[in-house]
mmCIF file of C-alpha atoms in Angstrom:
data_model
loop_
_atom_site.group_PDB
_atom_site.id
_atom_site.type_symbol
_atom_site.label_atom_id
_atom_site.label_comp_id
_atom_site.label_asym_id
_atom_site.label_seq_id
_atom_site.Cartn_x
_atom_site.Cartn_y
_atom_site.Cartn_z
ATOM 1 C CA MET H 98 60.520 7.453 -35.241
ATOM 2 C CA VAL H 99 60.773 6.683 -31.549
ATOM 3 C CA ALA H 100 57.886 9.059 -30.846
ATOM 4 C CA ILE H 101 55.725 7.156 -33.343
ATOM 5 C CA GLY H 102 56.692 3.835 -31.759
ATOM 6 C CA CYS H 103 55.918 5.156 -28.189
ATOM 7 C CA ALA H 104 52.497 6.596 -29.319
ATOM 8 C CA TYR H 105 51.664 3.186 -30.943
ATOM 9 C CA PHE H 106 52.668 1.310 -27.816
ATOM 10 C CA PHE H 107 50.710 3.502 -25.394
ATOM 11 C CA GLY H 108 47.750 3.505 -27.763
ATOM 12 C CA ARG H 109 47.666 -0.358 -27.704
ATOM 13 C CA VAL H 110 48.036 -0.330 -23.876
ATOM 14 C CA ILE H 111 45.126 1.994 -23.486
ATOM 15 C CA PHE H 112 43.013 -0.140 -25.998
ATOM 16 C CA ASN H 113 43.873 -3.214 -24.042
ATOM 17 C CA MET H 114 42.912 -1.558 -20.665
ATOM 18 C CA ARG H 115 39.568 -0.654 -22.202
ATOM 19 C CA LYS H 116 39.005 -4.313 -23.194
ATOM 20 C CA ILE H 117 39.874 -5.404 -19.697
ATOM 21 C CA ALA H 118 37.512 -2.807 -18.165
ATOM 22 C CA ILE H 119 34.651 -3.972 -20.436
ATOM 23 C CA ALA H 120 35.298 -7.629 -19.570
ATOM 24 C CA ALA H 121 35.270 -6.844 -15.861
ATOM 25 C CA LEU H 122 32.000 -4.953 -16.227
ATOM 26 C CA CYS H 123 30.435 -7.831 -18.060
ATOM 27 C CA VAL H 124 31.572 -10.260 -15.357
ATOM 28 C CA ALA H 125 30.215 -8.041 -12.597
ATOM 29 C CA LEU H 126 26.885 -7.642 -14.288
ATOM 30 C CA GLY H 127 26.649 -11.264 -15.147
ATOM 31 C CA GLY H 128 26.650 -11.933 -11.339
ATOM 32 C CA CYS H 129 23.469 -9.975 -10.808
ATOM 33 C CA PRO H 130 20.343 -12.006 -10.214
ATOM 34 C CA ALA H 131 17.789 -12.181 -12.965
ATOM 35 C CA GLN H 132 14.688 -10.123 -12.379
ATOM 36 C CA SER H 133 11.410 -12.020 -11.850
ATOM 37 C CA LYS H 134 8.754 -11.855 -14.574
ATOM 38 C CA MET H 135 6.474 -8.844 -14.086
ATOM 39 C CA LEU H 136 2.680 -8.932 -14.824
ATOM 40 C CA TRP H 137 0.138 -6.113 -15.190
ATOM 41 C CA HIS H 138 -2.990 -6.245 -12.949
ATOM 42 C CA ARG H 139 -6.027 -4.086 -13.113
ATOM 43 C CA ALA H 140 -6.323 -1.889 -10.067
ATOM 44 C CA ASP H 141 -10.009 -2.672 -9.746
ATOM 45 C CA GLY H 142 -9.153 -6.370 -9.292
ATOM 46 C CA GLN H 143 -10.961 -7.596 -12.338
ATOM 47 C CA ARG H 144 -9.113 -10.291 -14.523
ATOM 48 C CA ALA H 145 -8.692 -9.353 -18.054
ATOM 49 C CA LEU H 146 -8.119 -12.975 -19.064
ATOM 50 C CA ASP H 147 -11.649 -13.842 -18.077
ATOM 51 C CA ASN H 148 -13.261 -10.910 -20.023
ATOM 52 C CA PRO H 149 -12.745 -10.295 -23.763
ATOM 53 C CA THR H 150 -13.717 -6.601 -23.348
ATOM 54 C CA LEU H 151 -11.242 -6.067 -20.559
ATOM 55 C CA ARG H 152 -8.572 -7.938 -22.596
ATOM 56 C CA THR H 153 -9.153 -5.662 -25.539
ATOM 57 C CA GLN H 154 -9.034 -2.539 -23.440
ATOM 58 C CA PHE H 155 -5.746 -3.756 -21.932
ATOM 59 C CA GLU H 156 -4.314 -4.148 -25.449
ATOM 60 C CA PHE H 157 -5.445 -0.585 -26.327
ATOM 61 C CA ASP H 158 -3.958 0.863 -23.115
ATOM 62 C CA GLY H 159 -0.735 -1.064 -23.475
ATOM 63 C CA THR H 160 -0.357 0.116 -27.044
ATOM 64 C CA ALA H 161 -0.917 3.675 -26.135
ATOM 65 C CA CYS H 162 1.483 3.578 -23.266
ATOM 66 C CA LEU H 163 4.084 1.954 -25.408
ATOM 67 C CA GLY H 164 3.682 4.833 -27.799
ATOM 68 C CA GLU H 165 4.286 7.282 -24.985
ATOM 69 C CA ARG H 166 7.284 5.340 -23.964
ATOM 70 C CA ASN H 167 8.731 5.421 -27.456
ATOM 71 C CA LYS H 168 8.048 9.151 -27.794
ATOM 72 C CA ASP H 169 9.911 9.809 -24.643
ATOM 73 C CA ASN H 170 12.802 7.463 -25.702
ATOM 74 C CA LEU H 171 13.145 9.290 -29.037
ATOM 75 C CA SER H 172 13.132 12.816 -27.742
ATOM 76 C CA GLY H 173 16.592 14.258 -27.334
ATOM 77 C CA VAL H 174 19.942 12.896 -28.311
ATOM 78 C CA THR H 175 22.293 10.530 -26.582
ATOM 79 C CA VAL H 176 25.891 10.644 -27.823
ATOM 80 C CA THR H 177 27.687 7.397 -26.856
ATOM 81 C CA GLY H 178 31.048 7.651 -28.478
ATOM 82 C CA GLY H 179 31.672 4.042 -27.492
ATOM 83 C CA GLU H 180 32.763 4.831 -23.853
ATOM 84 C CA LEU H 181 31.337 3.281 -20.737
ATOM 85 C CA ALA H 182 29.665 6.529 -19.839
ATOM 86 C CA GLY H 183 27.747 6.379 -23.180
ATOM 87 C CA ILE H 184 26.638 2.878 -22.425
ATOM 88 C CA ALA H 185 25.466 4.012 -18.916
ATOM 89 C CA ALA H 186 23.589 6.943 -20.588
ATOM 90 C CA VAL H 187 21.701 4.568 -22.874
ATOM 91 C CA ALA H 188 20.771 2.307 -19.990
ATOM 92 C CA TYR H 189 19.548 5.326 -18.015
ATOM 93 C CA ARG H 190 17.589 6.601 -20.908
ATOM 94 C CA SER H 191 15.953 3.152 -21.382
ATOM 95 C CA ALA H 192 15.068 2.983 -17.652
ATOM 96 C CA ALA H 193 13.532 6.481 -17.851
ATOM 97 C CA ALA H 194 11.432 5.421 -20.875
ATOM 98 C CA ASP H 195 10.252 2.321 -18.847
ATOM 99 C CA THR H 196 9.220 4.634 -16.031
ATOM 100 C CA VAL H 197 7.179 6.743 -18.492
ATOM 101 C CA GLN H 198 5.343 3.581 -19.697
ATOM 102 C CA ARG H 199 4.655 2.347 -16.117
ATOM 103 C CA GLY H 200 3.302 5.852 -15.177
ATOM 104 C CA CYS H 201 1.001 5.744 -18.221
ATOM 105 C CA MET H 202 -0.324 2.288 -17.351
ATOM 106 C CA VAL H 203 -0.952 3.451 -13.687
ATOM 107 C CA GLU H 204 -2.935 6.355 -14.996
ATOM 108 C CA LYS H 205 -4.995 3.954 -16.985
ATOM 109 C CA GLY H 206 -5.629 1.764 -13.977
ATOM 110 C CA TYR H 207 -2.949 -1.011 -14.016
ATOM 111 C CA LEU H 208 -0.314 -2.071 -11.567
ATOM 112 C CA LEU H 209 2.968 -3.925 -12.449
ATOM 113 C CA VAL H 210 3.463 -6.848 -9.970
ATOM 114 C CA PRO H 211 6.158 -9.543 -9.741
ATOM 115 C CA GLU H 212 4.796 -12.896 -11.003
ATOM 116 C CA ASP H 213 5.532 -14.692 -7.641
ATOM 117 C CA GLN H 214 3.327 -12.025 -5.867
ATOM 118 C CA ALA H 215 0.602 -11.972 -8.506
ATOM 119 C CA GLN H 216 -2.081 -14.073 -6.698
ATOM 120 C CA ALA H 217 -1.718 -12.288 -3.406
ATOM 121 C CA LYS H 218 -1.922 -8.875 -5.048
ATOM 122 C CA GLN H 219 -4.921 -9.953 -7.086
ATOM 123 C CA ALA H 220 -6.794 -10.909 -3.857
ATOM 124 C CA GLU H 221 -5.722 -7.595 -2.218
ATOM 125 C CA LEU H 222 -7.065 -5.679 -5.229
ATOM 126 C CA VAL H 223 -10.364 -7.483 -5.157
ATOM 127 C CA ALA H 224 -10.760 -6.859 -1.462
ATOM 128 C CA VAL H 225 -10.206 -3.108 -1.933
ATOM 129 C CA ALA H 226 -12.595 -2.973 -4.863
ATOM 130 C CA GLU H 227 -15.225 -4.707 -2.703
ATOM 131 C CA GLN H 228 -14.624 -2.262 0.217
ATOM 132 C CA LYS H 229 -15.045 0.702 -2.243
ATOM 133 C CA LYS H 230 -18.267 -0.795 -3.516
ATOM 134 C CA ALA H 231 -19.576 -1.135 0.057
ATOM 135 C CA THR H 232 -18.941 2.476 0.972
ATOM 136 C CA ARG H 233 -19.748 4.051 -2.334
ATOM 137 C CA GLY H 234 -23.477 4.644 -1.675
ATOM 138 C CA ARG H 235 -23.146 6.089 1.728
ATOM 139 C CA GLY H 236 -22.688 9.733 2.596
ATOM 140 C CA TRP H 237 -19.725 11.327 4.297
ATOM 141 C CA ARG H 238 -21.281 11.156 7.821
ATOM 142 C CA ASP H 239 -22.089 7.412 7.491
ATOM 143 C CA ARG H 240 -18.552 6.565 6.335
ATOM 144 C CA HIS H 241 -17.165 8.767 9.161
ATOM 145 C CA LYS H 242 -19.312 6.939 11.730
ATOM 146 C CA ALA H 243 -18.313 3.608 10.388
ATOM 147 C CA ALA H 244 -14.603 4.551 10.612
ATOM 148 C CA GLU H 245 -15.078 5.730 14.205
ATOM 149 C CA ALA H 246 -16.720 2.507 15.117
ATOM 150 C CA SER H 247 -13.857 0.464 13.760
ATOM 151 C CA PHE H 248 -11.474 2.150 16.287
#
């Protein structure tokens, strides 16, 4: 009878320690700063909002990459068992799936940029696209001479 009482007591202590650990984790994570909103930009500098064709292409590309993300997230098994390690495994798996989606969008010509840096990045992408257009028609020797002249 004493053994059963001790087992019950220590079981309750461990259960309460788990609750305290989870509460401490929530408080610690609650202090983390919120991430800024992220926006997709075309790598060629064109704005999809101004062009219905580009907007439709973005929707197609986004849907295809979301499918790739979901396929990656569904492959394999994550056993959680209710422990903190299981929660961490699920979070890691979700982050890995996000990386797959970002990689897919980069392959399709998009960059993910924080909203507060969006205008500067848009201007930079337009400048790079214009520079590529200017050097596209010239041969290798002409580009090489132009590069030497800039030094």
